[in-house]
Short mmCIF file of C-alpha atoms and ligand atoms in Angstrom, two decimals:
data_model
loop_
_atom_site.label_atom_id
_atom_site.label_comp_id
_atom_site.label_asym_id
_atom_site.label_seq_id
_atom_site.Cartn_x
_atom_site.Cartn_y
_atom_site.Cartn_z
CA UNK D 16 0.10 -0.59 0.28
CA UNK D 17 1.95 3.69 -0.89
CA UNK D 18 2.32 5.17 2.17
CA UNK D 19 4.84 8.29 1.18
CA UNK D 20 2.82 11.36 -1.20
CA UNK D 21 4.16 14.84 -1.84
CA UNK D 22 1.48 15.95 -0.41
CA UNK D 23 -0.79 15.52 2.40
CA UNK D 24 -4.31 17.65 3.01
CA UNK D 25 -6.04 16.80 6.78
CA UNK D 26 -9.27 16.75 4.94
CA UNK D 27 -12.15 16.62 2.40
CA UNK D 28 -14.74 19.22 2.01
CA UNK D 29 -14.04 22.09 -0.64
CA UNK D 30 -11.36 22.66 0.90
CA UNK D 31 -8.80 19.62 0.72
CA UNK D 32 -11.06 19.30 -2.96
CA UNK D 33 -10.24 21.94 -3.70
CA UNK D 34 -6.81 23.00 -2.78
CA UNK D 35 -5.67 19.37 -4.37
CA UNK D 36 -7.60 20.02 -8.06
CA UNK D 37 -4.87 23.71 -7.67
CA UNK D 38 -2.10 22.34 -7.54
CA UNK D 39 -0.05 20.05 -9.62
CA UNK D 40 -1.54 17.70 -11.42
CA UNK D 41 2.60 15.44 -11.19
CA UNK D 42 2.49 16.20 -7.53
CA UNK D 43 1.09 12.62 -5.76
CA UNK D 44 -2.12 13.85 -3.09
CA UNK D 45 -3.55 11.88 -0.39
CA UNK D 46 -6.37 13.69 0.95
CA UNK D 47 -7.83 12.18 4.21
CA UNK D 48 -10.56 12.19 6.04
CA UNK D 49 -12.57 11.41 9.05
CA UNK D 50 -15.95 11.08 8.00
CA UNK D 51 -16.79 8.15 5.61
CA UNK D 52 -17.84 9.81 3.45
CA UNK D 53 -15.83 13.11 1.75
CA UNK D 54 -17.97 17.03 1.90
CA UNK D 55 -20.20 15.96 4.64
CA UNK D 56 -20.80 19.57 5.62
CA UNK D 57 -20.53 21.29 1.99
CA UNK D 58 -23.70 19.14 1.00
CA UNK D 59 -25.48 21.04 4.48
CA UNK D 60 -23.71 24.44 3.36
CA UNK D 61 -26.88 27.04 3.27
CA UNK D 62 -29.73 25.28 3.99
CA UNK D 63 -27.32 23.00 1.15
CA UNK D 64 -28.30 24.66 -0.88
CA UNK D 65 -24.99 26.32 -0.79
CA UNK D 66 -24.02 30.11 -0.69
CA UNK D 67 -20.82 29.73 -1.44
CA UNK D 68 -19.68 33.50 -1.76
CA UNK D 69 -21.55 36.97 -1.91
CA UNK D 70 -20.38 39.15 -4.74
CA UNK D 71 -19.81 42.38 -2.48
CA UNK D 72 -17.91 41.87 -0.12
CA UNK D 73 -15.93 44.44 1.59
CA UNK D 74 -13.08 43.66 4.35
CA UNK D 75 -13.59 45.80 6.96
CA UNK D 76 -17.42 45.54 6.60
CA UNK D 77 -17.64 41.86 6.13
CA UNK D 78 -14.47 39.97 7.94
CA UNK D 79 -13.16 40.12 11.36
CA UNK D 80 -9.39 38.85 12.56
CA UNK D 81 -6.46 40.89 13.36
CA UNK D 82 -4.69 39.50 10.52
CA UNK D 83 -8.12 40.68 7.86
CA UNK D 84 -5.82 43.54 6.05
CA UNK D 85 -4.18 39.79 4.62
CA UNK D 86 -7.12 39.96 2.81
CA UNK D 87 -6.36 42.94 0.57
CA UNK D 88 -3.81 40.73 -0.98
CA UNK D 89 -5.28 36.74 -0.68
CA UNK D 90 -8.37 38.80 -2.93
CA UNK D 91 -6.31 40.26 -5.39
CA UNK D 92 -5.61 36.46 -5.81
CA UNK D 93 -8.51 34.48 -5.93
CA UNK D 94 -11.49 35.84 -5.30
CA UNK D 95 -15.10 35.91 -5.24
CA UNK D 96 -15.33 36.66 -9.07
CA UNK D 97 -12.56 33.90 -9.66
CA UNK D 98 -14.66 31.27 -8.16
CA UNK D 99 -17.78 32.11 -9.69
CA UNK D 100 -15.39 31.97 -13.08
CA UNK D 101 -14.42 28.84 -11.82
CA UNK D 102 -17.76 27.54 -11.48
CA UNK D 103 -19.36 28.82 -15.04
CA UNK D 104 -15.72 26.92 -17.14
CA UNK D 105 -17.18 23.67 -14.62
CA UNK D 106 -20.73 24.08 -16.12
CA UNK D 107 -22.31 25.32 -12.97
CA UNK D 108 -24.34 28.24 -12.72
CA UNK D 109 -24.83 30.99 -10.17
CA UNK D 110 -27.41 32.90 -9.60
CA UNK D 111 -27.20 36.31 -7.19
CA UNK D 112 -30.09 36.51 -4.88
CA UNK D 113 -31.08 38.94 -1.84
CA UNK D 114 -27.83 41.46 -0.25
CA UNK D 115 -25.46 39.68 -2.74
CA UNK D 116 -25.42 36.50 -2.14
CA UNK D 117 -24.47 33.33 -4.05
CA UNK D 118 -26.11 30.54 -4.72
CA UNK D 119 -26.33 27.55 -6.89
CA UNK D 120 -28.59 27.57 -8.93
CA UNK D 121 -29.32 23.83 -8.74
CA UNK D 122 -30.63 23.98 -5.01
CA UNK D 123 -28.11 21.05 -4.58
CA UNK D 124 -25.25 20.76 -3.50
CA UNK D 125 -24.68 17.83 -4.41
CA UNK D 126 -24.10 18.81 -7.99
CA UNK D 127 -20.76 21.22 -6.49
CA UNK D 128 -19.44 18.04 -4.32
CA UNK D 129 -20.43 16.14 -7.42
CA UNK D 130 -17.57 18.46 -9.48
CA UNK D 131 -14.90 18.47 -6.74
CA UNK D 132 -14.74 14.69 -5.75
CA UNK D 133 -14.19 14.78 -10.25
CA UNK D 134 -11.94 16.95 -10.70
CA UNK D 135 -9.64 16.57 -7.81
CA UNK D 136 -9.59 12.62 -8.60
CA UNK D 137 -8.41 13.61 -12.27
CA UNK D 138 -5.47 15.44 -10.87
CA UNK D 139 -3.76 12.76 -9.20
CA UNK D 140 -5.13 12.91 -5.69
CA UNK D 141 -6.38 9.40 -4.60
CA UNK D 142 -8.87 10.76 -1.34
CA UNK D 143 -9.94 8.54 1.59
CA UNK D 144 -12.33 8.23 4.40
CA UNK D 145 -13.14 6.79 7.39
CA UNK D 146 -9.49 8.16 8.18
CA UNK D 147 -9.16 10.09 11.55
CA UNK D 148 -5.93 11.80 11.81
CA UNK D 149 -4.77 10.62 15.00
CA UNK D 150 -0.92 12.41 15.01
CA UNK D 151 0.99 15.06 13.18
CA UNK D 152 4.69 15.01 13.11
CA UNK D 153 8.01 16.24 10.80
CA UNK D 154 11.22 13.41 11.29
CA UNK D 155 14.32 14.96 9.39
CA UNK D 156 12.10 16.16 6.40
CA UNK D 157 9.80 14.11 5.88
CA UNK D 158 5.69 14.97 7.68
CA UNK D 159 4.34 11.63 8.97
CA UNK D 160 0.93 11.61 9.25
CA UNK D 161 -1.02 8.78 11.84
CA UNK D 162 -4.48 7.97 11.01
CA UNK D 163 -6.45 5.95 13.73
CA UNK D 164 -5.39 2.48 12.65
CA UNK D 165 -2.03 2.86 12.92
CA UNK D 166 -1.20 3.03 10.02
CA UNK D 167 1.80 6.00 8.81
CA UNK D 168 1.39 8.15 6.02
CA UNK D 169 4.52 10.13 5.13
CA UNK D 170 5.07 13.19 2.46
CA UNK D 171 6.79 15.78 1.65
CA UNK D 172 4.63 18.95 2.48
CA UNK D 173 1.41 18.61 4.72
CA UNK D 174 -1.16 20.84 4.46
CA UNK D 175 -3.71 21.43 7.03
CA UNK D 176 -7.65 22.13 6.79
CA UNK D 177 -9.34 20.97 9.29
CA UNK D 178 -11.45 23.56 10.53
CA UNK D 179 -12.60 24.84 14.02
CA UNK D 180 -14.11 23.20 17.40
CA UNK D 181 -18.12 24.60 15.93
CA UNK D 182 -20.88 22.04 14.84
CA UNK D 183 -18.26 19.09 15.82
CA UNK D 184 -21.10 16.73 14.55
CA UNK D 185 -19.72 16.84 11.06
CA UNK D 186 -15.95 16.33 12.30
CA UNK D 187 -14.94 19.04 13.01
CA UNK D 188 -13.11 18.80 16.38
CA UNK D 189 -10.88 20.25 17.79
CA UNK D 190 -7.83 18.37 16.32
CA UNK D 191 -5.81 21.51 14.23
CA UNK D 192 -5.60 22.25 17.44
CA UNK D 193 -3.12 20.38 19.24
CA UNK D 194 -1.61 19.69 15.65
CA UNK D 195 -0.80 23.82 15.27
CA UNK D 196 0.57 23.60 18.69
CA UNK D 197 2.49 20.82 18.07
CA UNK D 198 4.19 23.08 15.64
CA UNK D 199 4.53 25.49 17.59
CA UNK D 200 2.45 27.88 16.42
CA UNK D 201 0.65 30.55 18.52
CA UNK D 202 -2.81 29.06 18.89
CA UNK D 203 -5.88 32.09 18.91
CA UNK D 204 -9.15 32.15 21.91
CA UNK D 205 -11.20 30.65 19.90
CA UNK D 206 -15.19 31.71 19.66
CA UNK D 207 -18.58 29.75 18.82
CA UNK D 208 -19.33 32.46 15.49
CA UNK D 209 -22.37 32.05 13.75
CA UNK D 210 -24.23 31.83 17.07
CA UNK D 211 -27.49 31.86 17.58
CA UNK D 212 -28.53 33.59 20.82
CA UNK D 213 -30.52 32.46 24.68
CA UNK D 214 -33.53 34.51 25.95
CA UNK D 215 -34.32 34.83 29.24
CA UNK D 216 -37.80 34.66 28.52
CA UNK D 217 -39.35 31.41 26.97
CA UNK D 218 -40.52 32.40 22.95
CA UNK D 219 -41.02 28.23 22.60
CA UNK D 220 -44.93 29.77 22.36
CA UNK D 221 -44.38 31.33 19.38
CA UNK D 222 -41.44 28.43 17.58
CA UNK D 223 -39.95 28.96 13.89
CA UNK D 224 -42.53 32.23 13.01
CA UNK D 225 -40.29 34.52 11.38
CA UNK D 226 -41.08 38.02 11.45
CA UNK D 227 -39.65 41.35 10.21
CA UNK D 228 -38.44 43.89 12.46
CA UNK D 229 -36.44 45.86 13.55
CA UNK D 230 -33.97 44.44 15.93
CA UNK D 231 -31.81 47.32 18.57
CA UNK D 232 -29.51 45.19 21.06
CA UNK D 233 -28.92 48.02 24.19
CA UNK D 234 -26.21 48.12 26.19
CA UNK D 235 -27.35 47.97 29.94
CA UNK D 236 -24.07 49.72 30.46
CA UNK D 237 -24.88 52.73 27.69
CA UNK D 238 -28.57 51.85 28.08
CA UNK D 239 -27.56 52.88 23.99
CA UNK D 240 -28.24 51.11 21.48
CA UNK D 241 -24.95 48.91 19.80
CA UNK D 242 -26.88 47.27 16.52
CA UNK D 243 -29.86 48.41 15.04
CA UNK D 244 -31.46 46.48 11.87
CA UNK D 245 -34.07 45.69 9.76
CA UNK D 246 -34.51 41.68 8.91
CA UNK D 247 -36.76 38.80 9.46
CA UNK D 248 -36.41 36.98 12.98
CA UNK D 249 -36.47 34.00 14.17
CA UNK D 250 -38.53 32.80 17.04
CA UNK D 251 -37.14 28.71 17.70
CA UNK D 252 -38.06 27.59 21.61
CA UNK D 253 -35.98 29.46 24.21
CA UNK D 254 -33.16 31.27 21.32
CA UNK D 255 -33.98 33.59 18.25
CA UNK D 256 -32.26 32.90 14.49
CA UNK D 257 -31.55 33.92 11.54
CA UNK D 258 -28.89 36.00 9.64
CA UNK D 259 -30.02 39.13 11.72
CA UNK D 260 -29.19 37.82 14.84
CA UNK D 261 -25.28 36.21 13.60
CA UNK D 262 -24.47 40.21 12.43
CA UNK D 263 -26.00 41.31 16.14
CA UNK D 264 -23.16 38.43 18.24
CA UNK D 265 -20.91 39.64 16.23
CA UNK D 266 -21.67 42.96 16.91
CA UNK D 267 -22.19 42.74 20.60
CA UNK D 268 -19.01 41.01 20.18
CA UNK D 269 -16.91 43.47 19.22
CA UNK D 270 -18.89 46.09 21.99
CA UNK D 271 -17.91 44.19 24.64
CA UNK D 272 -13.90 44.06 23.10
CA UNK D 273 -14.27 47.69 23.15
CA UNK D 274 -15.11 47.66 27.13
CA UNK D 275 -12.83 47.37 30.22
CA UNK D 276 -13.45 44.64 31.46
CA UNK D 277 -11.61 44.71 34.62
CA UNK D 278 -14.01 45.32 37.36
CA UNK D 279 -16.50 42.80 35.78
CA UNK D 280 -14.39 39.87 35.57
CA UNK D 281 -13.01 40.46 39.47
CA UNK D 282 -16.44 39.29 40.04
CA UNK D 283 -16.92 36.09 38.39
CA UNK D 284 -15.95 33.17 39.64
CA UNK D 285 -13.21 30.91 37.82
CA UNK D 286 -12.53 28.44 39.60
CA UNK D 287 -14.37 25.64 37.57
CA UNK D 288 -13.54 27.18 34.96
CA UNK D 289 -10.51 25.59 32.05
CA UNK D 290 -7.69 27.42 30.60
CA UNK D 291 -8.63 27.85 26.89
CA UNK D 292 -12.60 28.46 27.90
CA UNK D 293 -12.14 31.62 30.07
CA UNK D 294 -12.73 34.35 27.37
CA UNK D 295 -15.89 32.35 26.36
CA UNK D 296 -16.51 32.40 29.92
CA UNK D 297 -16.82 36.20 30.10
CA UNK D 298 -18.32 36.98 27.41
CA UNK D 299 -21.19 34.49 27.94
CA UNK D 300 -21.49 36.82 31.51
CA UNK D 301 -21.52 39.91 30.26
CA UNK D 302 -24.26 39.41 27.76
CA UNK D 303 -26.32 38.23 30.77
CA UNK D 304 -25.67 41.27 32.88
CA UNK D 305 -25.71 44.28 30.11
CA UNK D 306 -27.54 42.68 26.25
CA UNK D 307 -30.53 43.11 26.06
CA UNK D 308 -32.31 43.20 22.94
CA UNK D 309 -35.42 45.99 22.28
CA UNK D 310 -37.83 44.34 19.50
CA UNK D 311 -39.62 46.73 17.37
CA UNK D 312 -43.28 46.45 15.40
CA UNK D 313 -45.02 46.71 12.53
CA UNK D 314 -48.10 45.90 13.86
CA UNK D 315 -49.74 44.43 10.05
CA UNK D 316 -47.31 42.72 8.99
CA UNK D 317 -46.83 40.67 11.63
CA UNK D 318 -48.27 36.58 12.94
CA UNK D 319 -51.62 36.57 14.97
CA UNK D 320 -49.05 34.58 16.95
CA UNK D 321 -46.53 37.08 18.14
CA UNK D 322 -49.39 40.23 18.75
CA UNK D 323 -51.26 37.68 21.26
CA UNK D 324 -47.15 36.42 23.54
CA UNK D 325 -46.01 39.72 23.39
CA UNK D 326 -49.61 41.48 23.71
CA UNK D 327 -48.47 44.15 21.22
CA UNK D 328 -51.94 46.34 20.15
CA UNK D 329 -51.30 50.45 18.53
CA UNK D 330 -49.66 52.21 22.05
CA UNK D 331 -47.47 49.02 22.77
CA UNK D 332 -45.26 47.31 19.28
CA UNK D 333 -41.22 47.38 21.08
CA UNK D 334 -40.81 44.16 23.71
CA UNK D 335 -36.77 44.37 25.73
CA UNK D 336 -35.55 41.02 25.31
CA UNK D 337 -33.31 39.40 28.24
CA UNK D 338 -29.99 37.47 26.92
CA UNK D 339 -29.38 34.35 29.06
CA UNK D 340 -26.46 32.89 27.00
CA UNK D 341 -25.08 32.26 23.17
CA UNK D 342 -26.59 28.44 21.60
CA UNK D 343 -23.55 25.41 22.18
CA UNK D 344 -20.58 24.99 20.34
CA UNK D 345 -22.64 22.06 18.08
CA UNK D 346 -25.05 24.72 17.28
CA UNK D 347 -22.70 27.76 16.10
CA UNK D 348 -21.69 27.82 12.32
CA UNK D 349 -17.88 29.37 12.21
CA UNK D 350 -15.01 28.72 14.51
CA UNK D 351 -12.83 32.33 14.50
CA UNK D 352 -9.71 32.68 16.73
CA UNK D 353 -7.16 29.57 15.77
CA UNK D 354 -3.42 30.21 13.49
CA UNK D 355 -2.32 33.38 13.21
CA UNK D 356 -1.40 34.65 9.42
CA UNK D 357 1.20 36.26 10.59
CA UNK D 358 3.02 33.18 11.00
CA UNK D 359 2.63 32.09 7.44
CA UNK D 360 3.90 33.35 4.71
CA UNK D 361 2.66 34.97 1.75
CA UNK D 362 2.06 31.12 0.27
CA UNK D 363 0.30 30.60 3.56
CA UNK D 364 2.95 27.78 4.35
CA UNK D 365 4.84 27.72 8.23
CA UNK D 366 7.49 30.50 8.98
CA UNK D 367 8.36 27.99 11.81
CA UNK D 368 8.51 24.42 9.29
CA UNK D 369 9.15 24.45 5.95
CA UNK D 370 6.16 22.18 3.53
CA UNK D 371 3.43 22.80 6.71
CA UNK D 372 0.94 24.61 5.06
CA UNK D 373 -2.67 26.14 6.75
CA UNK D 374 -6.12 27.38 5.67
CA UNK D 375 -9.55 27.32 5.80
CA UNK D 376 -11.07 27.82 8.86
CA UNK D 377 -8.47 26.75 10.73
CA UNK D 378 -7.29 30.53 10.44
CA UNK D 379 -7.34 33.59 12.83
CA UNK D 380 -10.64 35.39 10.04
CA UNK D 381 -13.41 34.68 9.98
CA UNK D 382 -16.76 36.03 7.64
CA UNK D 383 -19.42 38.08 9.67
CA UNK D 384 -21.70 35.87 8.55
CA UNK D 385 -21.79 32.60 7.01
CA UNK D 386 -21.78 32.99 3.25
CA UNK D 387 -19.01 35.92 3.50
CA UNK D 388 -16.64 32.23 4.99
CA UNK D 389 -16.60 30.11 1.80
CA UNK D 390 -15.42 32.84 -0.04
CA UNK D 391 -12.08 33.27 2.56
CA UNK D 392 -12.09 30.03 2.64
CA UNK D 393 -11.86 28.97 -1.13
CA UNK D 394 -8.98 32.03 -2.11
CA UNK D 395 -7.29 30.36 1.38
CA UNK D 396 -7.51 27.40 0.10
CA UNK D 397 -5.89 27.45 -4.58
CA UNK D 398 -3.50 30.19 -2.45
CA UNK D 399 -1.90 26.66 -0.61
CA UNK D 400 -2.89 24.95 -4.06
CA UNK D 401 -0.99 27.30 -6.41
CA UNK D 402 2.49 27.44 -3.68
CA UNK D 403 2.14 23.47 -3.34
C1 LIG T 503 -23.99 23.66 8.40
C2 LIG T 503 -23.95 25.35 7.74
C3 LIG T 503 -23.89 25.33 6.46
C4 LIG T 503 -22.81 26.70 6.16
N1 LIG T 503 -22.72 27.20 5.30
C5 LIG T 503 -22.25 27.97 4.83
C6 LIG T 503 -23.08 28.37 3.28
O1 LIG T 503 -23.59 28.23 2.91
N2 LIG T 503 -21.53 29.35 2.82
C7 LIG T 503 -20.54 29.98 3.59
O2 LIG T 503 -19.37 30.29 3.30
N3 LIG T 503 -20.48 29.40 4.90
C8 LIG T 503 -20.94 28.39 5.56
N4 LIG T 503 -20.87 28.05 6.78
C9 LIG T 503 -19.61 28.28 6.66
C10 LIG T 503 -18.60 27.21 5.76
O3 LIG T 503 -19.11 25.92 5.64
C11 LIG T 503 -16.59 26.47 6.55
O4 LIG T 503 -15.66 28.34 6.71
C12 LIG T 503 -15.96 26.26 5.41
O5 LIG T 503 -16.47 25.12 5.73
C13 LIG T 503 -14.97 26.42 6.86
O6 LIG T 503 -14.08 24.71 5.39
P1 LIG T 503 -12.38 24.21 6.53
O7 LIG T 503 -11.75 23.33 5.69
O8 LIG T 503 -11.36 25.45 6.86
O9 LIG T 503 -13.25 23.80 7.70
P2 LIG T 503 -14.48 22.89 8.31
O10 LIG T 503 -15.93 22.78 6.75
O11 LIG T 503 -14.87 23.04 9.24
O12 LIG T 503 -13.95 21.27 7.42
C14 LIG T 503 -12.97 20.34 8.79
C15 LIG T 503 -12.89 19.25 8.13
O13 LIG T 503 -11.58 18.39 8.64
C16 LIG T 503 -11.75 16.47 8.96
N5 LIG T 503 -11.18 16.60 9.96
C17 LIG T 503 -11.58 17.26 11.08
N6 LIG T 503 -10.21 16.52 12.25
C18 LIG T 503 -9.72 15.65 11.55
C19 LIG T 503 -8.83 14.23 11.75
N7 LIG T 503 -8.91 14.54 13.00
N8 LIG T 503 -9.16 13.43 10.39
C20 LIG T 503 -8.97 13.75 9.55
N9 LIG T 503 -10.55 14.75 9.14
C21 LIG T 503 -10.40 15.23 10.37
C22 LIG T 503 -13.57 16.92 9.40
O14 LIG T 503 -14.22 15.75 9.01
C23 LIG T 503 -14.32 18.42 8.48
O15 LIG T 503 -14.68 17.48 7.14
C24 LIG T 503 -21.88 26.71 6.99
C25 LIG T 503 -21.70 26.26 8.28
C26 LIG T 503 -22.27 25.28 8.54
C27 LIG T 503 -21.64 24.77 10.51
#
């Protein structure tokens, strides 16, 4: 059995596939994926319609991360127009929806996965699923990758795109974090991102009702609004969701990080909180005590159930929801934090371990709303692929 390859890529969603497609055909590539099937996440993306990018991208407005300025040179190398050309050249039609969202015309993310699998295999790539990587190391000039069944693969180059720790039911379980530490890389505290907000008030009576409304996120400290948006909000059991809440959660995070929390933190009990969860614990306690959602309804636009539930009328079209928490890591769509880009070259190659590359969500740049994340991933995967 062949165990030495020119390149090993850890994981088989668009990341591994696109990176392998963009790399020279002469190089023998191996993709190792822990899931039984490749691309589990691609099939879920964009409610299975795959929101592949956005036509209107502004780095400062749409992305997050201390190194997001790197996106200026990265998008010069590969951006939304390049990924649209890639799909067009390969017979996949993309349509533009509201707010510039680029979606598969077929509304079927399988189409995307099948294309990437076909082109990857045509480009000298062997894809092994059911192959969870349990350890990686560099011995001399070779990288050694050990899978759960004890097989040792070696390669001249290694690409780690194993994602974050959010939505772990699709295999993203924090593994890349350990390996990156093995290679002496700085790990920025990971944050659950694109996550729903839990209200103290039980809204289960109006579950799955969506309302067009004005959302204001109020600081109980300044009594001022830190975020205002008009957009549908979805009530679900005891939490509120929808892109309006994703964006709102980002604004809350920006607000929290603009404050001096010394006094607030000094009152918290960290005795049972692991070191790498302290930041998460501070944020969760902060929103519980200091953030309120103000919802302003337009009576004629909302379902009777909501009018009755909140006892709304001409005089009373506003309600205030106090927050209890963020939803769990398992429900967060993306992880922000991780590997600092300034420890990588412009080829996203490690400055500490030549031949080691990182791409995708494992890097410390993330989209403010989910439809900017895949574009960042396509771009980083392209850059790695072209430099292998
Ligand atoms: C439900 C959902 C829908 C989304 N929809 C969209 C969308 O429409 N548009 C958009 O822009 N973004 C969307 N996102 C975000 C987007 O999917 C991610 O930003 C993107 O997938 C990141 O890609 P990645 O390759 O970096 O890592 P991930 O997609 O997180 O993948 C990591 C992969 O690595 C594998 N892996 C991890 N550890 C190991 C190991 N030890 N051994 C082997 N394999 C391993 C995992 O099995 C997994 O397959 C969505 C996210 C979710 C959860």
